[in-house]
Amino acid sequence: MAERHRDARDGRENPAMADERDGRDESADGDTRDSVRRAWDELVTTARRTVADGLVVGTSGNVSVRAGDTVLVTPTGVPYDRLTQDDIVGVGLDGRQVLGSLRPTSELPMHLAVYRATGARAVVHTHAAHATAVSVLVPELPLIHYMAAALGGPVRVAPYATYGTPELAENMLRALAGRSACLLQNHGTLAYGGSLDQAYDRTAQLEWMCRVWLLSSSVPGLTPALLSPDQLGEAGERLRGYGQKRQGQN
């Protein structure tokens, strides 16, 4: 599929890219193109990582990253290991395609809804198995671990809606209120962050917590001990100071 699309593009220039160059400084254009290509490389690396780490199967799930006013996003139905610089796909915040000829992911409405409503720079959507299992059992992931605080609090489940629809995007935004990740009922996960690494790490943390809850809940005759809201709040305060301080900070 990827090869067929690539053949159809040979020798053609993306009109949007040509329009953007008209009347603009060539050096500035070069810097912009370089930054977009670097962002695309990071996106492809992250997308491939979701497969390698078992968070998606085949072409399920999708990844996006914001580069200025352009949202770079994985194309629909193309295996991530086949993606190259020639397969770059970019859209404006209004959904209009401005880069590439491959069609964007069918979940584009979800990605754009996140960018419009938050300060996100990257979004990762997966069909992670344990998280999807939890999404069909409860309306909210029980407080099995304090890392829920790193996602803003108890992780909610967005009610089911058909993939790729505005309804799903609306349900997702409600579940994301005050959070940086949510579960999608009978579907998977969505997490966002200030970078692709952060969005991916939040996705992985969510899948891990779902797995821990499922494992602990499966022991006959025993009920998992859960954290209280106060305990979660205390952990959240400590997490704000977690990690290495940047140079110049006290």
Short mmCIF file of C-alpha atoms in Angstrom, two decimals, residues 72-245:
data_model
loop_
_atom_site.label_atom_id
_atom_site.label_comp_id
_atom_site.label_asym_id
_atom_site.label_seq_id
_atom_site.Cartn_x
_atom_site.Cartn_y
_atom_site.Cartn_z
CA LEU A 72 1.96 15.89 11.60
CA VAL A 73 0.07 12.61 11.87
CA THR A 74 0.48 8.99 10.88
CA PRO A 75 -1.34 8.05 7.65
CA THR A 76 -4.22 5.61 7.66
CA GLY A 77 -3.56 1.95 6.89
CA VAL A 78 0.22 2.16 6.35
CA PRO A 79 2.47 -0.10 8.50
CA TYR A 80 4.84 2.05 10.54
CA ASP A 81 7.93 0.14 9.44
CA ARG A 82 7.29 1.30 5.86
CA LEU A 83 7.05 5.01 6.63
CA THR A 84 9.76 7.26 5.17
CA GLN A 85 10.28 11.01 4.73
CA ASP A 86 8.30 10.72 1.48
CA ASP A 87 5.22 9.68 3.45
CA ILE A 88 4.95 12.82 5.57
CA VAL A 89 1.36 13.84 6.33
CA GLY A 90 0.43 17.20 7.81
CA VAL A 91 -2.85 19.02 8.45
CA GLY A 92 -3.85 22.40 9.78
CA LEU A 93 -5.83 22.74 13.00
CA ASP A 94 -8.90 23.06 10.80
CA GLY A 95 -8.25 19.57 9.41
CA ARG A 96 -7.22 20.74 5.94
CA GLN A 97 -4.33 18.68 4.59
CA VAL A 98 -1.28 20.83 3.88
CA LEU A 99 1.51 18.25 3.54
CA GLY A 100 1.70 14.93 1.71
CA SER A 101 -0.66 12.92 -0.45
CA LEU A 102 -1.39 9.96 1.85
CA ARG A 103 -4.65 10.23 3.76
CA PRO A 104 -4.34 11.07 7.49
CA THR A 105 -5.39 8.62 10.18
CA SER A 106 -9.13 8.03 10.51
CA GLU A 107 -8.82 9.22 14.12
CA LEU A 108 -7.84 12.73 13.04
CA PRO A 109 -10.90 14.29 14.77
CA MET A 110 -9.64 13.03 18.15
CA HIS A 111 -6.14 14.38 17.63
CA LEU A 112 -7.32 17.80 16.46
CA ALA A 113 -9.80 18.04 19.34
CA VAL A 114 -6.94 17.60 21.82
CA TYR A 115 -4.79 20.28 20.16
CA ARG A 116 -7.66 22.75 20.03
CA ALA A 117 -8.63 22.23 23.68
CA THR A 118 -5.22 21.92 25.34
CA GLY A 119 -1.61 23.02 25.06
CA ALA A 120 -0.60 19.57 23.81
CA ARG A 121 2.37 19.21 21.48
CA ALA A 122 1.94 15.48 20.88
CA VAL A 123 -0.79 12.81 21.06
CA VAL A 124 -0.49 9.02 21.21
CA HIS A 125 -3.49 6.72 20.69
CA THR A 126 -3.16 2.95 21.13
CA HIS A 127 -5.21 -0.23 21.36
CA ALA A 128 -3.19 -1.50 24.33
CA ALA A 129 -4.62 -4.83 25.52
CA HIS A 130 -4.77 -4.34 29.30
CA ALA A 131 -6.09 -0.80 29.03
CA THR A 132 -8.76 -1.88 26.55
CA ALA A 133 -9.77 -4.70 28.90
CA VAL A 134 -10.18 -2.25 31.77
CA SER A 135 -12.24 0.07 29.54
CA VAL A 136 -15.00 -2.55 29.25
CA LEU A 137 -15.14 -3.28 33.00
CA VAL A 138 -15.29 0.02 34.87
CA PRO A 139 -16.11 3.70 34.23
CA GLU A 140 -12.82 4.77 35.81
CA LEU A 141 -9.53 3.00 36.49
CA PRO A 142 -9.46 2.25 40.25
CA LEU A 143 -6.69 4.01 42.18
CA ILE A 144 -4.33 1.06 42.17
CA HIS A 145 -1.14 3.15 42.00
CA TYR A 146 -0.01 6.68 42.79
CA MET A 147 1.20 7.27 39.21
CA ALA A 148 -2.43 8.14 38.44
CA ALA A 149 -1.50 11.52 39.93
CA ALA A 150 0.99 12.04 37.09
CA LEU A 151 -1.96 11.85 34.68
CA GLY A 152 -3.99 14.42 36.63
CA GLY A 153 -6.00 12.03 38.80
CA PRO A 154 -8.22 8.96 38.42
CA VAL A 155 -8.25 7.97 34.74
CA ARG A 156 -11.76 8.09 33.27
CA VAL A 157 -13.29 5.93 30.56
CA ALA A 158 -14.85 7.78 27.62
CA PRO A 159 -18.17 6.18 26.59
CA TYR A 160 -18.06 4.17 23.40
CA ALA A 161 -18.61 5.81 20.02
CA THR A 162 -17.69 4.68 16.52
CA TYR A 163 -14.04 5.32 15.69
CA GLY A 164 -13.19 8.40 13.70
CA THR A 165 -16.41 10.24 14.59
CA PRO A 166 -16.96 13.67 16.16
CA GLU A 167 -18.96 11.89 18.87
CA LEU A 168 -15.90 9.91 19.94
CA ALA A 169 -13.82 13.09 20.01
CA GLU A 170 -16.43 14.79 22.22
CA ASN A 171 -16.61 11.82 24.61
CA MET A 172 -12.83 11.77 24.80
CA LEU A 173 -12.58 15.47 25.66
CA ARG A 174 -15.04 15.09 28.52
CA ALA A 175 -13.03 12.16 29.90
CA LEU A 176 -9.82 14.19 29.55
CA ALA A 177 -11.07 17.16 31.59
CA GLY A 178 -8.28 17.87 34.08
CA ARG A 179 -6.35 14.81 32.85
CA SER A 180 -3.60 14.09 30.34
CA ALA A 181 -4.83 10.59 29.47
CA CYS A 182 -8.04 8.60 29.29
CA LEU A 183 -9.40 5.21 28.33
CA LEU A 184 -11.75 4.76 25.37
CA GLN A 185 -14.45 2.18 26.02
CA ASN A 186 -14.10 -0.97 23.90
CA HIS A 187 -11.30 0.78 22.05
CA GLY A 188 -8.03 1.75 23.77
CA THR A 189 -6.13 4.72 25.18
CA LEU A 190 -5.32 8.32 24.39
CA ALA A 191 -2.61 10.41 26.07
CA TYR A 192 -1.07 13.76 25.27
CA GLY A 193 1.94 15.72 26.43
CA GLY A 194 4.39 18.50 25.79
CA SER A 195 6.49 16.16 23.65
CA LEU A 196 6.26 12.80 21.95
CA ASP A 197 8.34 11.24 24.72
CA GLN A 198 6.00 12.54 27.40
CA ALA A 199 2.85 11.46 25.54
CA TYR A 200 4.36 8.01 25.02
CA ASP A 201 5.50 7.68 28.64
CA ARG A 202 2.00 8.55 29.86
CA THR A 203 0.56 5.94 27.52
CA ALA A 204 2.95 3.29 28.84
CA GLN A 205 2.23 4.23 32.47
CA LEU A 206 -1.50 3.94 31.87
CA GLU A 207 -1.17 0.51 30.27
CA TRP A 208 1.03 -0.64 33.19
CA MET A 209 -1.48 0.54 35.80
CA CYS A 210 -4.29 -1.22 33.97
CA ARG A 211 -2.26 -4.42 33.94
CA VAL A 212 -1.52 -4.15 37.67
CA TRP A 213 -5.21 -3.66 38.48
CA LEU A 214 -6.28 -6.59 36.32
CA LEU A 215 -3.64 -8.86 37.86
CA SER A 216 -4.48 -7.91 41.43
CA SER A 217 -8.22 -8.21 40.78
CA SER A 218 -7.84 -11.72 39.40
CA VAL A 219 -6.74 -13.34 42.69
CA PRO A 220 -9.73 -15.33 44.04
CA GLY A 221 -10.98 -14.25 47.46
CA LEU A 222 -8.87 -11.11 47.64
CA THR A 223 -9.69 -7.47 46.85
CA PRO A 224 -6.97 -5.00 45.84
CA ALA A 225 -6.16 -2.23 48.31
CA LEU A 226 -6.80 1.12 46.63
CA LEU A 227 -5.45 4.57 47.37
CA SER A 228 -7.65 7.25 48.88
CA PRO A 229 -8.05 10.65 47.18
CA ASP A 230 -5.92 12.17 49.97
CA GLN A 231 -3.14 9.65 49.40
CA LEU A 232 -3.25 10.35 45.67
CA GLY A 233 -3.11 14.08 46.31
CA GLU A 234 -0.07 13.73 48.55
CA ALA A 235 1.68 11.63 45.91
CA GLY A 236 0.83 14.23 43.30
CA GLU A 237 2.51 16.95 45.34
CA ARG A 238 5.67 14.87 45.63
CA LEU A 239 5.65 14.05 41.92
CA ARG A 240 5.77 17.75 41.07
CA GLY A 241 9.30 17.85 42.41
CA TYR A 242 10.35 14.50 40.93
CA GLY A 243 13.37 14.18 38.65
CA GLN A 244 16.50 16.21 38.03
CA LYS A 245 16.33 19.97 38.30
#
